[in-house]
PDB file of C-alpha atoms in Angstrom:
ATOM      1  CA  MET A   1      -9.344 -48.182   5.292  1.00 50.00           C
ATOM      2  CA  ASP A   2     -12.405 -46.252   6.396  1.00 55.00           C
ATOM      3  CA  PRO A   3     -14.478 -45.277   3.332  1.00 54.00           C
ATOM      4  CA  ALA A   4     -15.004 -41.811   4.852  1.00 63.00           C
ATOM      5  CA  THR A   5     -11.254 -41.179   5.009  1.00 75.00           C
ATOM      6  CA  THR A   6     -10.111 -38.421   2.662  1.00 80.00           C
ATOM      7  CA  ILE A   7      -7.073 -39.279   0.559  1.00 82.00           C
ATOM      8  CA  ASP A   8      -4.558 -36.635  -0.429  1.00 83.00           C
ATOM      9  CA  PRO A   9      -4.591 -36.616  -4.254  1.00 85.00           C
ATOM     10  CA  ALA A  10      -0.957 -35.458  -4.342  1.00 85.00           C
ATOM     11  CA  THR A  11       0.534 -38.120  -2.081  1.00 83.00           C
ATOM     12  CA  GLY A  12      -2.062 -40.877  -1.881  1.00 82.00           C
ATOM     13  CA  GLN A  13      -1.903 -40.692   1.921  1.00 85.00           C
ATOM     14  CA  PRO A  14      -4.928 -40.138   4.205  1.00 86.00           C
ATOM     15  CA  LEU A  15      -5.595 -36.609   5.343  1.00 85.00           C
ATOM     16  CA  PRO A  16      -6.604 -35.521   8.869  1.00 85.00           C
ATOM     17  CA  PRO A  17     -10.348 -35.811   9.540  1.00 84.00           C
ATOM     18  CA  ASP A  18     -10.791 -32.027   9.734  1.00 83.00           C
ATOM     19  CA  ALA A  19      -8.745 -31.280   6.604  1.00 86.00           C
ATOM     20  CA  ILE A  20     -10.389 -29.147   3.924  1.00 87.00           C
ATOM     21  CA  VAL A  21      -9.436 -29.460   0.228  1.00 89.00           C
ATOM     22  CA  ARG A  22     -10.287 -26.730  -2.278  1.00 90.00           C
ATOM     23  CA  VAL A  23      -9.814 -26.703  -6.052  1.00 93.00           C
ATOM     24  CA  LEU A  24      -8.340 -23.299  -6.942  1.00 93.00           C
ATOM     25  CA  HIS A  25      -7.846 -23.911 -10.653  1.00 95.00           C
ATOM     26  CA  ILE A  26      -8.552 -26.568 -13.238  1.00 95.00           C
ATOM     27  CA  THR A  27      -7.651 -26.813 -16.930  1.00 96.00           C
ATOM     28  CA  PRO A  28      -9.135 -29.881 -18.620  1.00 94.00           C
ATOM     29  CA  LYS A  29      -6.356 -30.248 -21.171  1.00 95.00           C
ATOM     30  CA  VAL A  30      -2.687 -29.255 -21.168  1.00 96.00           C
ATOM     31  CA  HIS A  31       0.264 -30.647 -23.112  1.00 95.00           C
ATOM     32  CA  ILE A  32       3.300 -32.001 -21.284  1.00 95.00           C
ATOM     33  CA  TYR A  33       6.771 -31.714 -22.801  1.00 95.00           C
ATOM     34  CA  THR A  34      10.128 -33.167 -21.973  1.00 92.00           C
ATOM     35  CA  LEU A  35      12.959 -30.662 -21.776  1.00 89.00           C
ATOM     36  CA  PRO A  36      16.132 -31.056 -23.835  1.00 84.00           C
ATOM     37  CA  PRO A  37      19.321 -31.822 -21.855  1.00 77.00           C
ATOM     38  CA  SER A  38      20.748 -28.406 -22.680  1.00 62.00           C
ATOM     39  CA  SER A  39      17.934 -26.593 -20.841  1.00 52.00           C
ATOM     40  CA  PRO A  40      19.035 -24.727 -17.714  1.00 53.00           C
ATOM     41  CA  SER A  41      17.952 -25.955 -14.334  1.00 53.00           C
ATOM     42  CA  SER A  42      16.470 -22.559 -13.442  1.00 52.00           C
ATOM     43  CA  SER A  43      15.903 -18.983 -14.607  1.00 68.00           C
ATOM     44  CA  THR A  44      15.251 -18.834 -18.384  1.00 82.00           C
ATOM     45  CA  TYR A  45      13.281 -21.347 -20.438  1.00 89.00           C
ATOM     46  CA  LEU A  46      12.387 -21.277 -24.155  1.00 90.00           C
ATOM     47  CA  ALA A  47       9.248 -23.107 -25.239  1.00 91.00           C
ATOM     48  CA  SER A  48      10.506 -23.213 -28.809  1.00 91.00           C
ATOM     49  CA  SER A  49      13.238 -25.636 -27.722  1.00 89.00           C
ATOM     50  CA  TRP A  50      10.590 -28.069 -26.462  1.00 88.00           C
ATOM     51  CA  THR A  51       8.086 -27.978 -29.299  1.00 89.00           C
ATOM     52  CA  SER A  52      10.827 -28.603 -31.878  1.00 88.00           C
ATOM     53  CA  LEU A  53      11.639 -32.029 -30.410  1.00 88.00           C
ATOM     54  CA  PRO A  54      10.000 -34.871 -32.354  1.00 90.00           C
ATOM     55  CA  GLN A  55       8.936 -36.776 -29.220  1.00 90.00           C
ATOM     56  CA  ASN A  56       7.018 -33.833 -27.795  1.00 89.00           C
ATOM     57  CA  PRO A  57       4.431 -33.571 -26.424  1.00 92.00           C
ATOM     58  CA  ILE A  58       4.890 -36.739 -24.433  1.00 92.00           C
ATOM     59  CA  PHE A  59       1.268 -36.812 -23.163  1.00 91.00           C
ATOM     60  CA  THR A  60      -1.822 -34.724 -22.512  1.00 94.00           C
ATOM     61  CA  SER A  61      -3.264 -34.337 -19.040  1.00 94.00           C
ATOM     62  CA  ARG A  62      -5.602 -32.386 -16.833  1.00 95.00           C
ATOM     63  CA  LEU A  63      -4.059 -29.734 -14.565  1.00 96.00           C
ATOM     64  CA  ARG A  64      -5.432 -28.868 -11.142  1.00 95.00           C
ATOM     65  CA  ILE A  65      -4.296 -26.658  -8.281  1.00 95.00           C
ATOM     66  CA  LEU A  66      -5.413 -27.911  -4.872  1.00 94.00           C
ATOM     67  CA  GLU A  67      -5.234 -26.032  -1.599  1.00 91.00           C
ATOM     68  CA  THR A  68      -5.415 -28.225   1.491  1.00 90.00           C
ATOM     69  CA  SER A  69      -6.071 -26.838   4.963  1.00 86.00           C
ATOM     70  CA  LEU A  70      -4.534 -29.482   7.211  1.00 81.00           C
ATOM     71  CA  SER A  71      -5.704 -27.999  10.493  1.00 76.00           C
ATOM     72  CA  PRO A  72      -8.243 -25.177  10.831  1.00 70.00           C
ATOM     73  CA  GLU A  73      -6.911 -24.416  14.310  1.00 72.00           C
ATOM     74  CA  THR A  74      -3.364 -23.684  13.103  1.00 67.00           C
ATOM     75  CA  THR A  75      -4.359 -22.491   9.585  1.00 72.00           C
ATOM     76  CA  GLU A  76      -1.661 -24.739   8.137  1.00 81.00           C
ATOM     77  CA  LEU A  77      -1.911 -24.783   4.332  1.00 87.00           C
ATOM     78  CA  LYS A  78      -0.298 -26.656   1.505  1.00 90.00           C
ATOM     79  CA  VAL A  79      -0.753 -26.233  -2.245  1.00 93.00           C
ATOM     80  CA  ASP A  80      -0.164 -28.893  -4.903  1.00 94.00           C
ATOM     81  CA  ILE A  81      -0.167 -28.733  -8.708  1.00 96.00           C
ATOM     82  CA  LEU A  82      -1.417 -32.017 -10.143  1.00 95.00           C
ATOM     83  CA  LEU A  83      -1.036 -33.487 -13.637  1.00 94.00           C
ATOM     84  CA  GLU A  84      -3.743 -36.128 -14.010  1.00 92.00           C
ATOM     85  CA  SER A  85      -5.272 -38.247 -16.688  1.00 87.00           C
ATOM     86  CA  THR A  86      -8.108 -36.660 -18.605  1.00 79.00           C
ATOM     87  CA  THR A  87     -10.388 -39.656 -17.973  1.00 74.00           C
ATOM     88  CA  SER A  88     -11.313 -41.582 -14.858  1.00 65.00           C
ATOM     89  CA  SER A  89      -9.806 -44.987 -14.212  1.00 60.00           C
ATOM     90  CA  SER A  90     -11.456 -48.070 -12.762  1.00 50.00           C
ATOM     91  CA  ASP A  91      -8.171 -48.982 -11.086  1.00 58.00           C
ATOM     92  CA  ASN A  92      -8.266 -45.734  -9.065  1.00 58.00           C
ATOM     93  CA  ASN A  93     -11.801 -45.940  -7.666  1.00 62.00           C
ATOM     94  CA  GLY A  94     -13.170 -43.958 -10.567  1.00 60.00           C
ATOM     95  CA  GLN A  95     -10.759 -41.057  -9.983  1.00 71.00           C
ATOM     96  CA  PRO A  96      -8.320 -39.646 -12.557  1.00 79.00           C
ATOM     97  CA  GLN A  97      -4.900 -41.233 -12.489  1.00 87.00           C
ATOM     98  CA  LEU A  98      -2.110 -39.042 -11.128  1.00 89.00           C
ATOM     99  CA  PHE A  99       0.810 -38.622 -13.532  1.00 90.00           C
ATOM    100  CA  ALA A 100       2.926 -36.140 -11.552  1.00 91.00           C
ATOM    101  CA  ALA A 101       2.582 -33.733  -8.631  1.00 93.00           C
ATOM    102  CA  ALA A 102       4.409 -30.531  -7.829  1.00 94.00           C
ATOM    103  CA  PRO A 103       4.152 -29.309  -4.209  1.00 93.00           C
ATOM    104  CA  TYR A 104       4.050 -25.519  -4.482  1.00 93.00           C
ATOM    105  CA  THR A 105       6.527 -24.753  -1.718  1.00 91.00           C
ATOM    106  CA  THR A 106       8.456 -21.983  -3.484  1.00 91.00           C
ATOM    107  CA  PRO A 107       7.842 -19.708  -6.478  1.00 91.00           C
ATOM    108  CA  ALA A 108      10.681 -21.495  -8.320  1.00 90.00           C
ATOM    109  CA  ILE A 109       8.414 -24.548  -8.742  1.00 93.00           C
ATOM    110  CA  VAL A 110       6.762 -22.773 -11.700  1.00 94.00           C
ATOM    111  CA  THR A 111       8.791 -20.672 -14.151  1.00 93.00           C
ATOM    112  CA  PRO A 112       7.132 -18.865 -17.095  1.00 94.00           C
ATOM    113  CA  CYS A 113       8.828 -19.212 -20.475  1.00 94.00           C
ATOM    114  CA  SER A 114      10.459 -16.124 -21.870  1.00 91.00           C
ATOM    115  CA  ASP A 115       9.172 -16.616 -25.435  1.00 91.00           C
ATOM    116  CA  SER A 116       5.527 -17.524 -24.815  1.00 93.00           C
ATOM    117  CA  SER A 117       2.921 -16.741 -22.177  1.00 94.00           C
ATOM    118  CA  ARG A 118       1.234 -20.139 -22.711  1.00 96.00           C
ATOM    119  CA  PHE A 119       4.177 -22.257 -21.589  1.00 96.00           C
ATOM    120  CA  PHE A 120       5.658 -22.907 -18.144  1.00 96.00           C
ATOM    121  CA  ALA A 121       8.425 -25.054 -16.693  1.00 94.00           C
ATOM    122  CA  LEU A 122       7.063 -27.156 -13.817  1.00 94.00           C
ATOM    123  CA  ARG A 123       9.285 -28.934 -11.299  1.00 93.00           C
ATOM    124  CA  VAL A 124       7.559 -32.116 -10.191  1.00 93.00           C
ATOM    125  CA  SER A 125       8.627 -34.556  -7.481  1.00 89.00           C
ATOM    126  CA  ASP A 126       7.893 -38.130  -6.488  1.00 83.00           C
ATOM    127  CA  PRO A 127       6.478 -38.175  -2.930  1.00 75.00           C
ATOM    128  CA  GLY A 128       7.801 -41.706  -2.398  1.00 75.00           C
ATOM    129  CA  THR A 129      11.394 -41.439  -3.630  1.00 80.00           C
ATOM    130  CA  GLY A 130      11.840 -37.652  -3.515  1.00 79.00           C
ATOM    131  CA  LYS A 131      13.202 -37.574  -7.065  1.00 86.00           C
ATOM    132  CA  LYS A 132      12.604 -34.368  -8.971  1.00 90.00           C
ATOM    133  CA  ALA A 133      12.248 -33.560 -12.646  1.00 91.00           C
ATOM    134  CA  THR A 134      11.346 -30.502 -14.701  1.00 92.00           C
ATOM    135  CA  LEU A 135       8.590 -30.806 -17.297  1.00 93.00           C
ATOM    136  CA  GLY A 136       7.189 -28.346 -19.784  1.00 94.00           C
ATOM    137  CA  VAL A 137       3.502 -27.445 -19.574  1.00 96.00           C
ATOM    138  CA  GLY A 138       1.712 -25.888 -22.546  1.00 95.00           C
ATOM    139  CA  PHE A 139      -1.797 -24.379 -22.505  1.00 97.00           C
ATOM    140  CA  GLU A 140      -3.869 -24.303 -25.657  1.00 94.00           C
ATOM    141  CA  GLU A 141      -5.558 -21.011 -24.728  1.00 95.00           C
ATOM    142  CA  ARG A 142      -3.914 -17.885 -23.367  1.00 95.00           C
ATOM    143  CA  SER A 143      -6.901 -17.292 -21.092  1.00 95.00           C
ATOM    144  CA  ASP A 144      -6.278 -20.645 -19.361  1.00 96.00           C
ATOM    145  CA  ALA A 145      -2.592 -19.792 -18.920  1.00 96.00           C
ATOM    146  CA  PHE A 146      -3.560 -16.400 -17.479  1.00 96.00           C
ATOM    147  CA  ASP A 147      -5.987 -17.987 -14.996  1.00 96.00           C
ATOM    148  CA  PHE A 148      -3.314 -20.502 -13.979  1.00 96.00           C
ATOM    149  CA  ASN A 149      -0.793 -17.737 -13.323  1.00 94.00           C
ATOM    150  CA  LEU A 150      -3.383 -15.701 -11.408  1.00 94.00           C
ATOM    151  CA  ALA A 151      -4.249 -18.684  -9.208  1.00 94.00           C
ATOM    152  CA  LEU A 152      -0.551 -19.090  -8.369  1.00 93.00           C
ATOM    153  CA  GLN A 153      -0.374 -15.455  -7.306  1.00 91.00           C
ATOM    154  CA  GLU A 154      -3.323 -15.967  -4.963  1.00 90.00           C
ATOM    155  CA  CYS A 155      -1.597 -19.050  -3.545  1.00 91.00           C
ATOM    156  CA  GLY A 156       1.526 -16.976  -3.008  1.00 89.00           C
ATOM    157  CA  LYS A 157      -0.461 -14.536  -0.876  1.00 88.00           C
ATOM    158  CA  SER A 158      -1.772 -17.363   1.304  1.00 86.00           C
ATOM    159  CA  LEU A 159       1.624 -19.052   1.622  1.00 86.00           C
ATOM    160  CA  GLY A 160       3.629 -15.852   2.054  1.00 85.00           C
ATOM    161  CA  PHE A 161       5.739 -15.969  -1.111  1.00 79.00           C
ATOM    162  CA  GLY A 162       5.363 -15.675  -4.851  1.00 49.00           C
ATOM    163  CA  GLY A 163       6.356 -12.001  -4.917  1.00 50.00           C
ATOM    164  CA  GLN A 164       4.016 -11.151  -2.024  1.00 47.00           C
ATOM    165  CA  GLN A 165       6.711 -10.607   0.587  1.00 44.00           C
ATOM    166  CA  GLN A 166       6.489  -7.326   2.388  1.00 44.00           C
ATOM    167  CA  PRO A 167       9.285  -4.829   1.776  1.00 42.00           C
ATOM    168  CA  GLU A 168      12.024  -4.740   4.368  1.00 42.00           C
ATOM    169  CA  ARG A 169      11.016  -1.237   5.384  1.00 40.00           C
ATOM    170  CA  GLU A 170       7.472  -2.347   6.218  1.00 46.00           C
ATOM    171  CA  LYS A 171       8.761  -5.370   8.099  1.00 47.00           C
ATOM    172  CA  LYS A 172      11.057  -3.170  10.167  1.00 46.00           C
ATOM    173  CA  GLU A 173       8.271  -0.736  10.972  1.00 46.00           C
ATOM    174  CA  LYS A 174       5.994  -3.548  12.140  1.00 51.00           C
ATOM    175  CA  THR A 175       8.632  -5.268  14.242  1.00 49.00           C
ATOM    176  CA  GLU A 176       9.860  -2.121  15.935  1.00 48.00           C
ATOM    177  CA  GLU A 177       8.159  -1.170  19.164  1.00 51.00           C
ATOM    178  CA  LYS A 178       5.776   1.721  18.782  1.00 57.00           C
ATOM    179  CA  LYS A 179       7.049   4.823  20.541  1.00 59.00           C
ATOM    180  CA  ASP A 180       4.812   7.334  22.304  1.00 60.00           C
ATOM    181  CA  TRP A 181       5.923  10.836  21.299  1.00 60.00           C
ATOM    182  CA  SER A 182       3.156  12.662  23.192  1.00 65.00           C
ATOM    183  CA  LEU A 183       4.119  15.066  25.979  1.00 62.00           C
ATOM    184  CA  LYS A 184       3.706  13.725  29.456  1.00 69.00           C
ATOM    185  CA  GLU A 185       2.220  15.821  32.254  1.00 71.00           C
ATOM    186  CA  GLY A 186       4.657  18.558  33.292  1.00 71.00           C
ATOM    187  CA  GLU A 187       6.920  18.161  30.231  1.00 71.00           C
ATOM    188  CA  THR A 188       7.721  21.152  28.049  1.00 72.00           C
ATOM    189  CA  ILE A 189       9.503  21.707  24.776  1.00 66.00           C
ATOM    190  CA  THR A 190      11.760  24.566  23.659  1.00 70.00           C
ATOM    191  CA  ILE A 191      11.591  25.983  20.141  1.00 67.00           C
ATOM    192  CA  ASN A 192      14.619  27.876  18.813  1.00 67.00           C
ATOM    193  CA  LEU A 193      13.559  30.610  16.385  1.00 65.00           C
ATOM    194  CA  GLY A 194      17.082  31.097  15.082  1.00 61.00           C
ATOM    195  CA  GLY A 195      17.733  34.467  16.783  1.00 58.00           C
ATOM    196  CA  LYS A 196      15.223  36.447  14.702  1.00 53.00           C
ATOM    197  CA  PHE A 197      13.034  37.559  17.579  1.00 51.00           C
ATOM    198  CA  GLY A 198      13.711  39.025  20.955  1.00 50.00           C
ATOM    199  CA  ARG A 199      13.241  36.996  24.116  1.00 50.00           C
ATOM    200  CA  ARG A 200      12.293  38.136  27.566  1.00 52.00           C
ATOM    201  CA  ASN A 201      13.674  36.332  30.587  1.00 51.00           C
ATOM    202  CA  GLN A 202      12.737  36.655  34.234  1.00 49.00           C
ATOM    203  CA  GLY A 203      15.598  38.371  36.082  1.00 48.00           C
ATOM    204  CA  GLN A 204      16.811  37.499  39.572  1.00 49.00           C
ATOM    205  CA  GLY A 205      15.047  40.507  41.099  1.00 48.00           C
ATOM    206  CA  GLY A 206      11.747  39.619  39.441  1.00 49.00           C
ATOM    207  CA  GLU A 207      12.193  42.298  36.761  1.00 48.00           C
ATOM    208  CA  LYS A 208      11.875  41.414  33.087  1.00 48.00           C
ATOM    209  CA  LYS A 209      14.570  42.455  30.722  1.00 47.00           C
ATOM    210  CA  GLU A 210      14.615  42.124  27.011  1.00 48.00           C
ATOM    211  CA  GLU A 211      17.398  40.037  25.569  1.00 47.00           C
ATOM    212  CA  GLU A 212      18.089  40.607  21.941  1.00 47.00           C
ATOM    213  CA  GLU A 213      19.497  37.764  19.885  1.00 47.00           C
ATOM    214  CA  GLY A 214      20.712  37.143  16.345  1.00 48.00           C
ATOM    215  CA  GLY A 215      22.619  39.263  13.911  1.00 49.00           C
ATOM    216  CA  GLY A 216      21.803  42.968  13.956  1.00 50.00           C
ATOM    217  CA  GLY A 217      20.457  42.978  17.536  1.00 51.00           C
ATOM    218  CA  LYS A 218      16.836  43.506  16.459  1.00 51.00           C
ATOM    219  CA  SER A 219      14.071  43.394  19.026  1.00 52.00           C
ATOM    220  CA  LEU A 220      10.319  43.261  18.697  1.00 51.00           C
ATOM    221  CA  ASN A 221      10.240  47.106  18.670  1.00 52.00           C
ATOM    222  CA  SER A 222      11.885  47.084  15.270  1.00 52.00           C
ATOM    223  CA  PHE A 223       8.800  45.424  13.830  1.00 52.00           C
ATOM    224  CA  ALA A 224       6.448  48.387  14.595  1.00 55.00           C
ATOM    225  CA  LEU A 225       4.297  49.447  11.648  1.00 59.00           C
ATOM    226  CA  PRO A 226       5.175  52.795  10.014  1.00 62.00           C
ATOM    227  CA  PRO A 227       2.695  55.690  10.360  1.00 62.00           C
ATOM    228  CA  PRO A 228       0.103  56.057   7.601  1.00 58.00           C
ATOM    229  CA  PRO A 229       1.191  58.268   4.704  1.00 60.00           C
ATOM    230  CA  GLY A 230       0.086  61.882   4.537  1.00 55.00           C
ATOM    231  CA  ASN A 231      -2.003  63.576   1.891  1.00 52.00           C
ATOM    232  CA  GLY A 232       1.086  64.217  -0.174  1.00 52.00           C
ATOM    233  CA  GLY A 233       1.911  60.554  -0.256  1.00 52.00           C
ATOM    234  CA  GLY A 234      -1.235  59.574  -2.103  1.00 52.00           C
ATOM    235  CA  GLY A 235      -2.886  57.998   0.948  1.00 53.00           C
ATOM    236  CA  PHE A 236      -6.235  58.756   2.531  1.00 54.00           C
ATOM    237  CA  SER A 237      -6.938  61.247   5.386  1.00 59.00           C
ATOM    238  CA  LEU A 238      -9.396  60.892   8.223  1.00 63.00           C
ATOM    239  CA  PRO A 239     -12.407  63.324   8.358  1.00 67.00           C
ATOM    240  CA  PRO A 240     -12.108  66.229  10.871  1.00 70.00           C
ATOM    241  CA  PRO A 241     -13.767  65.808  14.266  1.00 71.00           C
ATOM    242  CA  PRO A 242     -17.275  67.323  14.708  1.00 73.00           C
ATOM    243  CA  PRO A 243     -17.408  70.954  16.104  1.00 70.00           C
ATOM    244  CA  SER A 244     -18.115  71.598  19.751  1.00 71.00           C
ATOM    245  CA  ALA A 245     -21.411  73.097  20.959  1.00 72.00           C
ATOM    246  CA  SER A 246     -20.031  76.651  21.288  1.00 71.00           C
ATOM    247  CA  GLU A 247     -18.465  76.446  17.852  1.00 74.00           C
ATOM    248  CA  ALA A 248     -21.773  75.272  16.421  1.00 73.00           C
ATOM    249  CA  ARG A 249     -23.610  78.288  17.924  1.00 72.00           C
ATOM    250  CA  ARG A 250     -20.964  80.670  16.599  1.00 74.00           C
ATOM    251  CA  GLN A 251     -21.315  79.234  13.090  1.00 71.00           C
ATOM    252  CA  LYS A 252     -25.101  79.531  13.378  1.00 68.00           C
ATOM    253  CA  ARG A 253     -24.872  83.244  14.292  1.00 67.00           C
ATOM    254  CA  LEU A 254     -22.553  83.915  11.375  1.00 65.00           C
ATOM    255  CA  SER A 255     -24.989  82.190   9.045  1.00 61.00           C
ATOM    256  CA  ALA A 256     -27.894  84.314  10.380  1.00 56.00           C
ATOM    257  CA  GLN A 257     -25.928  87.558   9.977  1.00 60.00           C
ATOM    258  CA  GLN A 258     -25.015  86.582   6.406  1.00 61.00           C
ATOM    259  CA  MET A 259     -28.728  86.157   5.651  1.00 58.00           C
ATOM    260  CA  GLY A 260     -29.534  89.676   7.052  1.00 59.00           C
ATOM    261  CA  PHE A 261     -30.775  88.789  10.508  1.00 54.00           C
ATOM    262  CA  ASP A 262     -29.688  90.562  13.633  1.00 56.00           C
ATOM    263  CA  ASP A 263     -28.877  88.686  16.825  1.00 54.00           C
ATOM    264  CA  GLY A 264     -31.024  91.058  18.767  1.00 54.00           C
ATOM    265  CA  VAL A 265     -30.274  92.630  22.048  1.00 51.00           C
ATOM    266  CA  ASN A 266     -30.842  89.470  24.046  1.00 53.00           C
ATOM    267  CA  GLY A 267     -29.518  87.180  21.406  1.00 50.00           C
ATOM    268  CA  GLU A 268     -32.919  85.604  20.690  1.00 50.00           C
ATOM    269  CA  PHE A 269     -31.786  84.517  17.266  1.00 46.00           C
ATOM    270  CA  ALA A 270     -28.776  82.774  18.683  1.00 46.00           C
TER     271      ALA A 270
END
């Protein structure tokens, strides 16, 4: 085998030359438990039923989450959860020995326990025989369990599952063809005002007649504003118009006579 060939840690098989492997999460030490026969195959798990067994934990391992990009051109991804030995082995070219692998192909591969946030049920599989088994995984620190769960959520976004599916309504909106509701040239729309306003139509002879619609037969004339209130109604009145020129001269003569002046014969004081 070519020394430059990259080996898939989950399967032991060589990867494509352009494959890219990323470590998304690593916990140096987790405890692995065997599940009692009465445990369900899915849905609810209780960590207390594992820790009470005298044979548990069965071993301690390192946990890693690997994301492998098989082909950059097609963006094909796969994610594996690995349970490995905590020390390197001379029989494995100085690499940690693989105890079990869980290809993360569905969210059901990892199920949180209902009684503790530090414990998970992990469904592992043998890549050679295809046999599957469910093991219990326990973290010593809640922060490590939180980071593990967060890394799985990020993987779910990349793989398109793990609670990241788009709602059906959004899927339908994206798949439906976008419709153009704008008015084309020459198109018109008609708005029905419910018979509250009058409408004028063009008659056959070219004359316009007013057609009243709605209950009560009201037209636009019925919406004329009332006249302003008079002085008796508490409103305001406009000032009188200014006097004309002849009226101004007459008032001036009256004012001069009241002050004792005479207009004179020729009206020079006018």
